[in-house]
Amino acid sequence: MKFSLQLDNVVKKFGKFKALDNISLNVAEGEVFAYLGPNGAGKSTTIRVLLGILQATSGNAKVLGMDAWKNATQIHKRIAYVPGDVNLWANLTGGEVIDLFVSLRGTYNKELRDKLVRDFDLDTSKKCRTYSKGNRQKVALIAAFASEADLFILDEPTSGLDPLMEQVFQACVLEQKSKGKSVFLSSHIMSEVERLCDRVGIIRDGKLVETGTLDDLRHLTRYHMDIVTMREPQGIEKVTGIHNVLIKQNNIRFEVDIEEMDAVIRFVSQFGIKKMESAPPSLEDLFMRHYGTPVGGKIS
């Protein structure tokens, strides 16, 4: 298997502060990898190391098989990067900026560029100083996807986009994946991640706390159950594998460990089940679990 990104025990220190603490992960060719964490967790520092903007204190960072720091110039010819907050030249038009970015690679697919402009519904004749945040993001995204790069590094790229444009972005990512290109995506939009990404990594306080496919990670969290019984359930709080129980008369809500699902259903069924709904854990549930935020609420 060939890897587009490889981080091996990467540490980055700023004085005594350790922003990255032994980060190790791989992104395969043709894979979409989501990198999740709140502000300050280390996402942007990781991306700056990959881009060769920062040199790792220790460990190895490779992009497209090359050293991220030593070979940054060669790497940048083959990657496309979109930050979460795009700054553009105020007196240039959006079209001029797109053409400038794309031409820096020495390749230019005008048909693809024009199609992306239409898809993202961007008026390229306007000066960049008149653009909203969302339109500045569109300029960067069009330039990135028109570049025919081998690897896309996207740091919260849909910040400022409306839902319709988010769908256009998602279609672009899936198209690149179909071409065998790799995408390293930092995002706060869980539905976006669940739709696009093959694997997920969660970073907390500079440490990678979880990594794997969505199905792998869902085994680590709990299903949500909403059950209406014929008789008021007794003793359900004491059943192994049940958590965060909320009861209102015969309506019970709780979370259940997946491996205990069969035993829990058998226990609840003795009270007579009139209605039962279950929902698999979302990526947001898993993310919040790592940051100590409880899931659930009162039954109104």
PDB file of C-alpha atoms in Angstrom:
ATOM      1  CA  MET A   1       0.000   0.000   0.000  1.00  0.00           C
ATOM      2  CA  LYS A   2       1.254   3.462  -0.921  1.00  0.00           C
ATOM      3  CA  PHE A   3       0.765   6.349   1.491  1.00  0.00           C
ATOM      4  CA  SER A   4       0.211   9.998   0.649  1.00  0.00           C
ATOM      5  CA  LEU A   5       0.876  11.077   4.244  1.00  0.00           C
ATOM      6  CA  GLN A   6       2.966   9.448   6.946  1.00  0.00           C
ATOM      7  CA  LEU A   7       3.528  10.800  10.436  1.00  0.00           C
ATOM      8  CA  ASP A   8       5.765   8.739  12.696  1.00  0.00           C
ATOM      9  CA  ASN A   9       6.015   9.814  16.354  1.00  0.00           C
ATOM     10  CA  VAL A  10       5.929  13.495  15.424  1.00  0.00           C
ATOM     11  CA  VAL A  11       6.555  15.897  18.300  1.00  0.00           C
ATOM     12  CA  LYS A  12       6.347  19.668  18.002  1.00  0.00           C
ATOM     13  CA  LYS A  13       7.327  21.868  20.916  1.00  0.00           C
ATOM     14  CA  PHE A  14       7.029  25.616  21.350  1.00  0.00           C
ATOM     15  CA  GLY A  15       9.367  26.229  24.250  1.00  0.00           C
ATOM     16  CA  LYS A  16       8.157  23.925  27.014  1.00  0.00           C
ATOM     17  CA  PHE A  17       4.711  23.554  25.472  1.00  0.00           C
ATOM     18  CA  LYS A  18       4.213  20.335  23.517  1.00  0.00           C
ATOM     19  CA  ALA A  19       1.703  21.097  20.754  1.00  0.00           C
ATOM     20  CA  LEU A  20       2.054  17.636  19.176  1.00  0.00           C
ATOM     21  CA  ASP A  21       2.846  14.618  21.316  1.00  0.00           C
ATOM     22  CA  ASN A  22       4.050  11.565  19.343  1.00  0.00           C
ATOM     23  CA  ILE A  23       1.502  11.781  16.526  1.00  0.00           C
ATOM     24  CA  SER A  24       1.552   8.716  14.267  1.00  0.00           C
ATOM     25  CA  LEU A  25      -0.858   8.211  11.376  1.00  0.00           C
ATOM     26  CA  ASN A  26      -0.946   7.205   7.716  1.00  0.00           C
ATOM     27  CA  VAL A  27      -3.204   8.273   4.874  1.00  0.00           C
ATOM     28  CA  ALA A  28      -3.297   5.874   1.925  1.00  0.00           C
ATOM     29  CA  GLU A  29      -3.545   6.869  -1.717  1.00  0.00           C
ATOM     30  CA  GLY A  30      -7.191   7.354  -2.662  1.00  0.00           C
ATOM     31  CA  GLU A  31      -8.287   7.730   0.962  1.00  0.00           C
ATOM     32  CA  VAL A  32     -10.261  10.535   2.590  1.00  0.00           C
ATOM     33  CA  PHE A  33      -9.051  10.973   6.161  1.00  0.00           C
ATOM     34  CA  ALA A  34     -10.788  13.212   8.707  1.00  0.00           C
ATOM     35  CA  TYR A  35      -8.751  14.913  11.409  1.00  0.00           C
ATOM     36  CA  LEU A  36     -10.960  16.063  14.266  1.00  0.00           C
ATOM     37  CA  GLY A  37     -10.435  18.085  17.399  1.00  0.00           C
ATOM     38  CA  PRO A  38     -11.451  21.402  18.954  1.00  0.00           C
ATOM     39  CA  ASN A  39      -9.509  24.628  18.603  1.00  0.00           C
ATOM     40  CA  GLY A  40      -6.120  24.283  20.248  1.00  0.00           C
ATOM     41  CA  ALA A  41      -6.008  20.489  20.005  1.00  0.00           C
ATOM     42  CA  GLY A  42      -3.140  20.500  17.488  1.00  0.00           C
ATOM     43  CA  LYS A  43      -4.882  20.164  14.108  1.00  0.00           C
ATOM     44  CA  SER A  44      -3.432  23.295  12.522  1.00  0.00           C
ATOM     45  CA  THR A  45       0.026  22.577  13.920  1.00  0.00           C
ATOM     46  CA  THR A  46      -0.092  19.129  12.319  1.00  0.00           C
ATOM     47  CA  ILE A  47      -1.071  20.667   8.989  1.00  0.00           C
ATOM     48  CA  ARG A  48       1.726  23.251   9.199  1.00  0.00           C
ATOM     49  CA  VAL A  49       4.223  20.434   9.767  1.00  0.00           C
ATOM     50  CA  LEU A  50       2.851  18.581   6.734  1.00  0.00           C
ATOM     51  CA  LEU A  51       3.104  21.738   4.621  1.00  0.00           C
ATOM     52  CA  GLY A  52       6.708  22.316   5.659  1.00  0.00           C
ATOM     53  CA  ILE A  53       5.853  25.599   7.377  1.00  0.00           C
ATOM     54  CA  LEU A  54       6.954  24.209  10.730  1.00  0.00           C
ATOM     55  CA  GLN A  55       9.736  21.723  11.349  1.00  0.00           C
ATOM     56  CA  ALA A  56       8.909  18.882  13.717  1.00  0.00           C
ATOM     57  CA  THR A  57      10.944  18.855  16.921  1.00  0.00           C
ATOM     58  CA  SER A  58      11.329  15.085  16.520  1.00  0.00           C
ATOM     59  CA  GLY A  59       9.826  12.245  14.531  1.00  0.00           C
ATOM     60  CA  ASN A  60       9.285  11.920  10.795  1.00  0.00           C
ATOM     61  CA  ALA A  61       6.713  13.571   8.546  1.00  0.00           C
ATOM     62  CA  LYS A  62       6.458  12.440   4.931  1.00  0.00           C
ATOM     63  CA  VAL A  63       4.177  13.754   2.208  1.00  0.00           C
ATOM     64  CA  LEU A  64       3.941  11.842  -1.072  1.00  0.00           C
ATOM     65  CA  GLY A  65       6.973   9.845   0.034  1.00  0.00           C
ATOM     66  CA  MET A  66       9.144  12.923   0.632  1.00  0.00           C
ATOM     67  CA  ASP A  67      10.342  14.615   3.795  1.00  0.00           C
ATOM     68  CA  ALA A  68       7.813  17.348   4.595  1.00  0.00           C
ATOM     69  CA  TRP A  69      10.463  19.818   5.748  1.00  0.00           C
ATOM     70  CA  LYS A  70      13.399  19.107   3.428  1.00  0.00           C
ATOM     71  CA  ASN A  71      11.374  18.647   0.252  1.00  0.00           C
ATOM     72  CA  ALA A  72       8.616  21.226   0.794  1.00  0.00           C
ATOM     73  CA  THR A  73       9.158  22.898  -2.588  1.00  0.00           C
ATOM     74  CA  GLN A  74       8.748  19.670  -4.554  1.00  0.00           C
ATOM     75  CA  ILE A  75       5.774  18.630  -2.404  1.00  0.00           C
ATOM     76  CA  HIS A  76       3.915  21.903  -2.960  1.00  0.00           C
ATOM     77  CA  LYS A  77       3.900  21.266  -6.716  1.00  0.00           C
ATOM     78  CA  ARG A  78       1.719  18.210  -6.136  1.00  0.00           C
ATOM     79  CA  ILE A  79      -0.615  19.261  -3.327  1.00  0.00           C
ATOM     80  CA  ALA A  80      -3.497  21.689  -2.893  1.00  0.00           C
ATOM     81  CA  TYR A  81      -4.147  23.418   0.422  1.00  0.00           C
ATOM     82  CA  VAL A  82      -7.253  25.288   1.537  1.00  0.00           C
ATOM     83  CA  PRO A  83      -7.272  27.025   4.951  1.00  0.00           C
ATOM     84  CA  GLY A  84     -10.360  27.767   7.001  1.00  0.00           C
ATOM     85  CA  ASP A  85      -9.924  31.530   6.639  1.00  0.00           C
ATOM     86  CA  VAL A  86      -8.793  32.634   3.187  1.00  0.00           C
ATOM     87  CA  ASN A  87      -7.052  35.987   2.591  1.00  0.00           C
ATOM     88  CA  LEU A  88      -6.933  37.235  -1.002  1.00  0.00           C
ATOM     89  CA  TRP A  89      -5.478  40.202  -2.896  1.00  0.00           C
ATOM     90  CA  ALA A  90      -8.061  42.935  -2.457  1.00  0.00           C
ATOM     91  CA  ASN A  91      -7.628  44.591  -5.870  1.00  0.00           C
ATOM     92  CA  LEU A  92      -7.637  41.396  -7.948  1.00  0.00           C
ATOM     93  CA  THR A  93     -10.845  39.784  -9.143  1.00  0.00           C
ATOM     94  CA  GLY A  94     -11.788  36.305  -8.033  1.00  0.00           C
ATOM     95  CA  GLY A  95     -11.111  35.003 -11.537  1.00  0.00           C
ATOM     96  CA  GLU A  96      -7.636  36.545 -11.594  1.00  0.00           C
ATOM     97  CA  VAL A  97      -6.762  34.933  -8.254  1.00  0.00           C
ATOM     98  CA  ILE A  98      -8.009  31.518  -9.395  1.00  0.00           C
ATOM     99  CA  ASP A  99      -6.025  31.767 -12.635  1.00  0.00           C
ATOM    100  CA  LEU A 100      -2.916  32.848 -10.726  1.00  0.00           C
ATOM    101  CA  PHE A 101      -3.096  29.931  -8.305  1.00  0.00           C
ATOM    102  CA  VAL A 102      -3.777  27.366 -11.013  1.00  0.00           C
ATOM    103  CA  SER A 103      -1.069  28.703 -13.352  1.00  0.00           C
ATOM    104  CA  LEU A 104       1.573  28.371 -10.627  1.00  0.00           C
ATOM    105  CA  ARG A 105       1.486  24.620 -11.264  1.00  0.00           C
ATOM    106  CA  GLY A 106       2.280  24.997 -14.946  1.00  0.00           C
ATOM    107  CA  THR A 107      -0.907  23.117 -15.870  1.00  0.00           C
ATOM    108  CA  TYR A 108      -4.252  24.638 -16.710  1.00  0.00           C
ATOM    109  CA  ASN A 109      -7.552  22.894 -17.406  1.00  0.00           C
ATOM    110  CA  LYS A 110      -9.851  25.759 -18.407  1.00  0.00           C
ATOM    111  CA  GLU A 111     -12.891  23.530 -18.844  1.00  0.00           C
ATOM    112  CA  LEU A 112     -12.538  22.160 -15.322  1.00  0.00           C
ATOM    113  CA  ARG A 113     -11.935  25.643 -13.929  1.00  0.00           C
ATOM    114  CA  ASP A 114     -15.054  27.021 -15.635  1.00  0.00           C
ATOM    115  CA  LYS A 115     -17.176  24.076 -14.509  1.00  0.00           C
ATOM    116  CA  LEU A 116     -16.131  24.601 -10.888  1.00  0.00           C
ATOM    117  CA  VAL A 117     -16.946  28.314 -11.140  1.00  0.00           C
ATOM    118  CA  ARG A 118     -20.441  27.403 -12.307  1.00  0.00           C
ATOM    119  CA  ASP A 119     -20.881  24.683  -9.694  1.00  0.00           C
ATOM    120  CA  PHE A 120     -19.840  27.002  -6.865  1.00  0.00           C
ATOM    121  CA  ASP A 121     -21.909  29.858  -8.340  1.00  0.00           C
ATOM    122  CA  LEU A 122     -19.090  32.406  -8.040  1.00  0.00           C
ATOM    123  CA  ASP A 123     -19.047  35.792  -9.772  1.00  0.00           C
ATOM    124  CA  THR A 124     -15.389  35.886 -10.797  1.00  0.00           C
ATOM    125  CA  SER A 125     -15.606  39.450 -12.142  1.00  0.00           C
ATOM    126  CA  LYS A 126     -15.850  41.024  -8.680  1.00  0.00           C
ATOM    127  CA  LYS A 127     -12.861  42.361  -6.751  1.00  0.00           C
ATOM    128  CA  CYS A 128     -11.824  40.180  -3.844  1.00  0.00           C
ATOM    129  CA  ARG A 129     -12.297  43.039  -1.397  1.00  0.00           C
ATOM    130  CA  THR A 130     -16.055  42.799  -2.040  1.00  0.00           C
ATOM    131  CA  TYR A 131     -16.257  39.078  -1.301  1.00  0.00           C
ATOM    132  CA  SER A 132     -17.879  37.599   1.780  1.00  0.00           C
ATOM    133  CA  LYS A 133     -16.061  34.903   3.747  1.00  0.00           C
ATOM    134  CA  GLY A 134     -18.022  32.245   1.874  1.00  0.00           C
ATOM    135  CA  ASN A 135     -17.024  33.635  -1.518  1.00  0.00           C
ATOM    136  CA  ARG A 136     -13.366  33.806  -0.474  1.00  0.00           C
ATOM    137  CA  GLN A 137     -13.622  30.114   0.437  1.00  0.00           C
ATOM    138  CA  LYS A 138     -15.107  29.414  -2.985  1.00  0.00           C
ATOM    139  CA  VAL A 139     -12.115  31.041  -4.696  1.00  0.00           C
ATOM    140  CA  ALA A 140      -9.690  28.825  -2.750  1.00  0.00           C
ATOM    141  CA  LEU A 141     -11.736  25.670  -3.324  1.00  0.00           C
ATOM    142  CA  ILE A 142     -12.090  26.285  -7.064  1.00  0.00           C
ATOM    143  CA  ALA A 143      -8.359  26.909  -7.376  1.00  0.00           C
ATOM    144  CA  ALA A 144      -7.612  23.750  -5.389  1.00  0.00           C
ATOM    145  CA  PHE A 145      -9.918  21.394  -7.270  1.00  0.00           C
ATOM    146  CA  ALA A 146      -8.931  22.872 -10.651  1.00  0.00           C
ATOM    147  CA  SER A 147      -5.257  22.170  -9.922  1.00  0.00           C
ATOM    148  CA  GLU A 148      -5.487  18.386 -10.393  1.00  0.00           C
ATOM    149  CA  ALA A 149      -3.275  17.826  -7.365  1.00  0.00           C
ATOM    150  CA  ASP A 150      -2.341  14.399  -5.986  1.00  0.00           C
ATOM    151  CA  LEU A 151      -3.147  15.341  -2.393  1.00  0.00           C
ATOM    152  CA  PHE A 152      -5.619  17.825  -0.935  1.00  0.00           C
ATOM    153  CA  ILE A 153      -5.024  19.227   2.559  1.00  0.00           C
ATOM    154  CA  LEU A 154      -8.221  20.977   3.633  1.00  0.00           C
ATOM    155  CA  ASP A 155      -8.392  22.781   6.984  1.00  0.00           C
ATOM    156  CA  GLU A 156     -12.102  23.408   7.728  1.00  0.00           C
ATOM    157  CA  PRO A 157     -12.618  24.314   4.055  1.00  0.00           C
ATOM    158  CA  THR A 158     -16.413  24.767   4.177  1.00  0.00           C
ATOM    159  CA  SER A 159     -16.309  27.465   6.845  1.00  0.00           C
ATOM    160  CA  GLY A 160     -18.664  30.200   5.640  1.00  0.00           C
ATOM    161  CA  LEU A 161     -20.334  28.125   2.920  1.00  0.00           C
ATOM    162  CA  ASP A 162     -24.088  27.672   2.817  1.00  0.00           C
ATOM    163  CA  PRO A 163     -25.552  24.114   2.835  1.00  0.00           C
ATOM    164  CA  LEU A 164     -25.974  24.015  -0.955  1.00  0.00           C
ATOM    165  CA  MET A 165     -22.326  24.889  -1.510  1.00  0.00           C
ATOM    166  CA  GLU A 166     -21.309  22.314   1.112  1.00  0.00           C
ATOM    167  CA  GLN A 167     -22.973  19.711  -1.107  1.00  0.00           C
ATOM    168  CA  VAL A 168     -20.977  20.949  -4.096  1.00  0.00           C
ATOM    169  CA  PHE A 169     -17.807  20.682  -2.024  1.00  0.00           C
ATOM    170  CA  GLN A 170     -18.655  17.131  -0.973  1.00  0.00           C
ATOM    171  CA  ALA A 171     -19.242  16.139  -4.593  1.00  0.00           C
ATOM    172  CA  CYS A 172     -15.806  17.544  -5.488  1.00  0.00           C
ATOM    173  CA  VAL A 173     -14.112  15.535  -2.740  1.00  0.00           C
ATOM    174  CA  LEU A 174     -15.833  12.312  -3.811  1.00  0.00           C
ATOM    175  CA  GLU A 175     -14.814  12.975  -7.417  1.00  0.00           C
ATOM    176  CA  GLN A 176     -11.163  13.359  -6.392  1.00  0.00           C
ATOM    177  CA  LYS A 177     -11.401  10.146  -4.392  1.00  0.00           C
ATOM    178  CA  SER A 178     -12.773   8.344  -7.460  1.00  0.00           C
ATOM    179  CA  LYS A 179      -9.646   9.481  -9.315  1.00  0.00           C
ATOM    180  CA  GLY A 180      -7.419   7.901  -6.655  1.00  0.00           C
ATOM    181  CA  LYS A 181      -6.447  11.221  -5.053  1.00  0.00           C
ATOM    182  CA  SER A 182      -6.044  11.571  -1.286  1.00  0.00           C
ATOM    183  CA  VAL A 183      -7.767  14.085   0.986  1.00  0.00           C
ATOM    184  CA  PHE A 184      -6.719  15.099   4.500  1.00  0.00           C
ATOM    185  CA  LEU A 185      -9.726  16.930   5.909  1.00  0.00           C
ATOM    186  CA  SER A 186     -10.060  18.885   9.127  1.00  0.00           C
ATOM    187  CA  SER A 187     -13.714  19.632   9.824  1.00  0.00           C
ATOM    188  CA  HIS A 188     -16.217  20.438  12.566  1.00  0.00           C
ATOM    189  CA  ILE A 189     -19.189  19.330  10.458  1.00  0.00           C
ATOM    190  CA  MET A 190     -19.879  15.778  11.572  1.00  0.00           C
ATOM    191  CA  SER A 191     -22.380  14.948   8.825  1.00  0.00           C
ATOM    192  CA  GLU A 192     -19.774  16.009   6.273  1.00  0.00           C
ATOM    193  CA  VAL A 193     -17.166  13.752   7.823  1.00  0.00           C
ATOM    194  CA  GLU A 194     -19.526  10.793   8.046  1.00  0.00           C
ATOM    195  CA  ARG A 195     -20.440  11.096   4.385  1.00  0.00           C
ATOM    196  CA  LEU A 196     -16.963  11.649   2.964  1.00  0.00           C
ATOM    197  CA  CYS A 197     -14.339   9.995   5.098  1.00  0.00           C
ATOM    198  CA  ASP A 198     -12.929   6.470   5.062  1.00  0.00           C
ATOM    199  CA  ARG A 199     -11.095   6.865   8.354  1.00  0.00           C
ATOM    200  CA  VAL A 200     -11.083   9.297  11.244  1.00  0.00           C
ATOM    201  CA  GLY A 201      -8.454  10.486  13.701  1.00  0.00           C
ATOM    202  CA  ILE A 202      -9.350  12.383  16.870  1.00  0.00           C
ATOM    203  CA  ILE A 203      -6.713  14.607  18.431  1.00  0.00           C
ATOM    204  CA  ARG A 204      -6.909  15.904  21.977  1.00  0.00           C
ATOM    205  CA  ASP A 205      -4.328  18.092  23.714  1.00  0.00           C
ATOM    206  CA  GLY A 206      -1.752  17.224  21.059  1.00  0.00           C
ATOM    207  CA  LYS A 207      -2.303  13.458  21.292  1.00  0.00           C
ATOM    208  CA  LEU A 208      -4.055  11.194  18.813  1.00  0.00           C
ATOM    209  CA  VAL A 209      -6.633   9.501  21.055  1.00  0.00           C
ATOM    210  CA  GLU A 210      -8.499   7.443  18.434  1.00  0.00           C
ATOM    211  CA  THR A 211      -8.030   6.446  14.820  1.00  0.00           C
ATOM    212  CA  GLY A 212      -9.879   4.016  12.583  1.00  0.00           C
ATOM    213  CA  THR A 213     -12.830   3.563  10.267  1.00  0.00           C
ATOM    214  CA  LEU A 214     -16.214   4.867  11.347  1.00  0.00           C
ATOM    215  CA  ASP A 215     -17.399   1.308  11.966  1.00  0.00           C
ATOM    216  CA  ASP A 216     -14.300   0.615  14.077  1.00  0.00           C
ATOM    217  CA  LEU A 217     -14.897   3.663  16.224  1.00  0.00           C
ATOM    218  CA  ARG A 218     -18.608   3.062  16.623  1.00  0.00           C
ATOM    219  CA  HIS A 219     -17.812  -0.135  18.484  1.00  0.00           C
ATOM    220  CA  LEU A 220     -16.277   2.060  21.169  1.00  0.00           C
ATOM    221  CA  THR A 221     -19.443   3.989  21.915  1.00  0.00           C
ATOM    222  CA  ARG A 222     -23.117   3.282  22.568  1.00  0.00           C
ATOM    223  CA  TYR A 223     -26.436   2.985  20.809  1.00  0.00           C
ATOM    224  CA  HIS A 224     -29.274   5.300  21.787  1.00  0.00           C
ATOM    225  CA  MET A 225     -32.527   3.541  22.735  1.00  0.00           C
ATOM    226  CA  ASP A 226     -36.024   5.023  23.081  1.00  0.00           C
ATOM    227  CA  ILE A 227     -38.558   2.432  24.292  1.00  0.00           C
ATOM    228  CA  VAL A 228     -42.206   2.584  25.347  1.00  0.00           C
ATOM    229  CA  THR A 229     -43.231  -0.357  27.532  1.00  0.00           C
ATOM    230  CA  MET A 230     -46.627  -1.698  28.616  1.00  0.00           C
ATOM    231  CA  ARG A 231     -45.639  -1.626  32.269  1.00  0.00           C
ATOM    232  CA  GLU A 232     -43.284   0.697  34.109  1.00  0.00           C
ATOM    233  CA  PRO A 233     -39.814  -0.846  33.985  1.00  0.00           C
ATOM    234  CA  GLN A 234     -38.179  -1.668  37.284  1.00  0.00           C
ATOM    235  CA  GLY A 235     -34.458  -1.933  37.981  1.00  0.00           C
ATOM    236  CA  ILE A 236     -33.292  -0.988  34.525  1.00  0.00           C
ATOM    237  CA  GLU A 237     -30.671   1.373  35.960  1.00  0.00           C
ATOM    238  CA  LYS A 238     -28.838  -1.623  37.447  1.00  0.00           C
ATOM    239  CA  VAL A 239     -28.573  -3.623  34.222  1.00  0.00           C
ATOM    240  CA  THR A 240     -25.031  -4.098  32.935  1.00  0.00           C
ATOM    241  CA  GLY A 241     -24.314  -2.073  29.811  1.00  0.00           C
ATOM    242  CA  ILE A 242     -27.025   0.564  30.330  1.00  0.00           C
ATOM    243  CA  HIS A 243     -26.089   4.205  30.889  1.00  0.00           C
ATOM    244  CA  ASN A 244     -27.749   7.619  31.284  1.00  0.00           C
ATOM    245  CA  VAL A 245     -31.238   6.299  31.903  1.00  0.00           C
ATOM    246  CA  LEU A 246     -34.169   8.711  31.634  1.00  0.00           C
ATOM    247  CA  ILE A 247     -37.647   7.488  32.590  1.00  0.00           C
ATOM    248  CA  LYS A 248     -41.038   9.138  32.259  1.00  0.00           C
ATOM    249  CA  GLN A 249     -43.818   6.714  33.126  1.00  0.00           C
ATOM    250  CA  ASN A 250     -43.455   3.902  30.590  1.00  0.00           C
ATOM    251  CA  ASN A 251     -41.147   5.819  28.245  1.00  0.00           C
ATOM    252  CA  ILE A 252     -37.466   5.059  28.809  1.00  0.00           C
ATOM    253  CA  ARG A 253     -34.420   6.458  27.094  1.00  0.00           C
ATOM    254  CA  PHE A 254     -30.906   5.228  27.644  1.00  0.00           C
ATOM    255  CA  GLU A 255     -27.592   4.400  26.043  1.00  0.00           C
ATOM    256  CA  VAL A 256     -26.439   0.813  25.738  1.00  0.00           C
ATOM    257  CA  ASP A 257     -23.062  -0.773  25.083  1.00  0.00           C
ATOM    258  CA  ILE A 258     -23.280  -2.613  21.782  1.00  0.00           C
ATOM    259  CA  GLU A 259     -21.963  -5.871  23.194  1.00  0.00           C
ATOM    260  CA  GLU A 260     -24.748  -5.878  25.823  1.00  0.00           C
ATOM    261  CA  MET A 261     -27.582  -5.140  23.405  1.00  0.00           C
ATOM    262  CA  ASP A 262     -29.055  -8.665  23.382  1.00  0.00           C
ATOM    263  CA  ALA A 263     -29.156  -8.984  27.177  1.00  0.00           C
ATOM    264  CA  VAL A 264     -30.669  -5.499  27.550  1.00  0.00           C
ATOM    265  CA  ILE A 265     -33.456  -6.190  25.036  1.00  0.00           C
ATOM    266  CA  ARG A 266     -34.250  -9.454  26.814  1.00  0.00           C
ATOM    267  CA  PHE A 267     -34.507  -7.601  30.129  1.00  0.00           C
ATOM    268  CA  VAL A 268     -36.721  -4.809  28.806  1.00  0.00           C
ATOM    269  CA  SER A 269     -39.014  -7.210  26.947  1.00  0.00           C
ATOM    270  CA  GLN A 270     -40.350  -8.623  30.228  1.00  0.00           C
ATOM    271  CA  PHE A 271     -42.192  -5.307  30.706  1.00  0.00           C
ATOM    272  CA  GLY A 272     -43.848  -5.564  27.297  1.00  0.00           C
ATOM    273  CA  ILE A 273     -42.548  -3.474  24.405  1.00  0.00           C
ATOM    274  CA  LYS A 274     -45.050  -1.249  22.586  1.00  0.00           C
ATOM    275  CA  LYS A 275     -42.520   0.823  20.690  1.00  0.00           C
ATOM    276  CA  MET A 276     -38.766   0.704  20.272  1.00  0.00           C
ATOM    277  CA  GLU A 277     -36.383   2.957  18.374  1.00  0.00           C
ATOM    278  CA  SER A 278     -32.627   2.620  18.253  1.00  0.00           C
ATOM    279  CA  ALA A 279     -30.008   4.834  16.653  1.00  0.00           C
ATOM    280  CA  PRO A 280     -26.366   3.978  16.051  1.00  0.00           C
ATOM    281  CA  PRO A 281     -23.822   6.326  17.576  1.00  0.00           C
ATOM    282  CA  SER A 282     -22.910   9.268  15.399  1.00  0.00           C
ATOM    283  CA  LEU A 283     -19.411  10.563  14.904  1.00  0.00           C
ATOM    284  CA  GLU A 284     -20.413  13.572  16.999  1.00  0.00           C
ATOM    285  CA  ASP A 285     -21.295  11.256  19.905  1.00  0.00           C
ATOM    286  CA  LEU A 286     -17.877   9.679  19.699  1.00  0.00           C
ATOM    287  CA  PHE A 287     -16.171  13.059  19.448  1.00  0.00           C
ATOM    288  CA  MET A 288     -18.037  14.459  22.450  1.00  0.00           C
ATOM    289  CA  ARG A 289     -17.313  11.340  24.471  1.00  0.00           C
ATOM    290  CA  HIS A 290     -13.610  12.061  24.220  1.00  0.00           C
ATOM    291  CA  TYR A 291     -14.142  15.596  25.447  1.00  0.00           C
ATOM    292  CA  GLY A 292     -16.283  14.704  28.445  1.00  0.00           C
ATOM    293  CA  THR A 293     -19.551  16.168  27.170  1.00  0.00           C
ATOM    294  CA  PRO A 294     -22.584  14.062  28.108  1.00  0.00           C
ATOM    295  CA  VAL A 295     -25.032  13.053  25.418  1.00  0.00           C
ATOM    296  CA  GLY A 296     -28.760  13.048  26.052  1.00  0.00           C
ATOM    297  CA  GLY A 297     -31.308  15.147  27.892  1.00  0.00           C
ATOM    298  CA  LYS A 298     -34.551  15.205  29.775  1.00  0.00           C
ATOM    299  CA  ILE A 299     -37.707  13.654  28.410  1.00  0.00           C
ATOM    300  CA  SER A 300     -40.190  16.474  27.974  1.00  0.00           C
TER     301      SER A 300
END
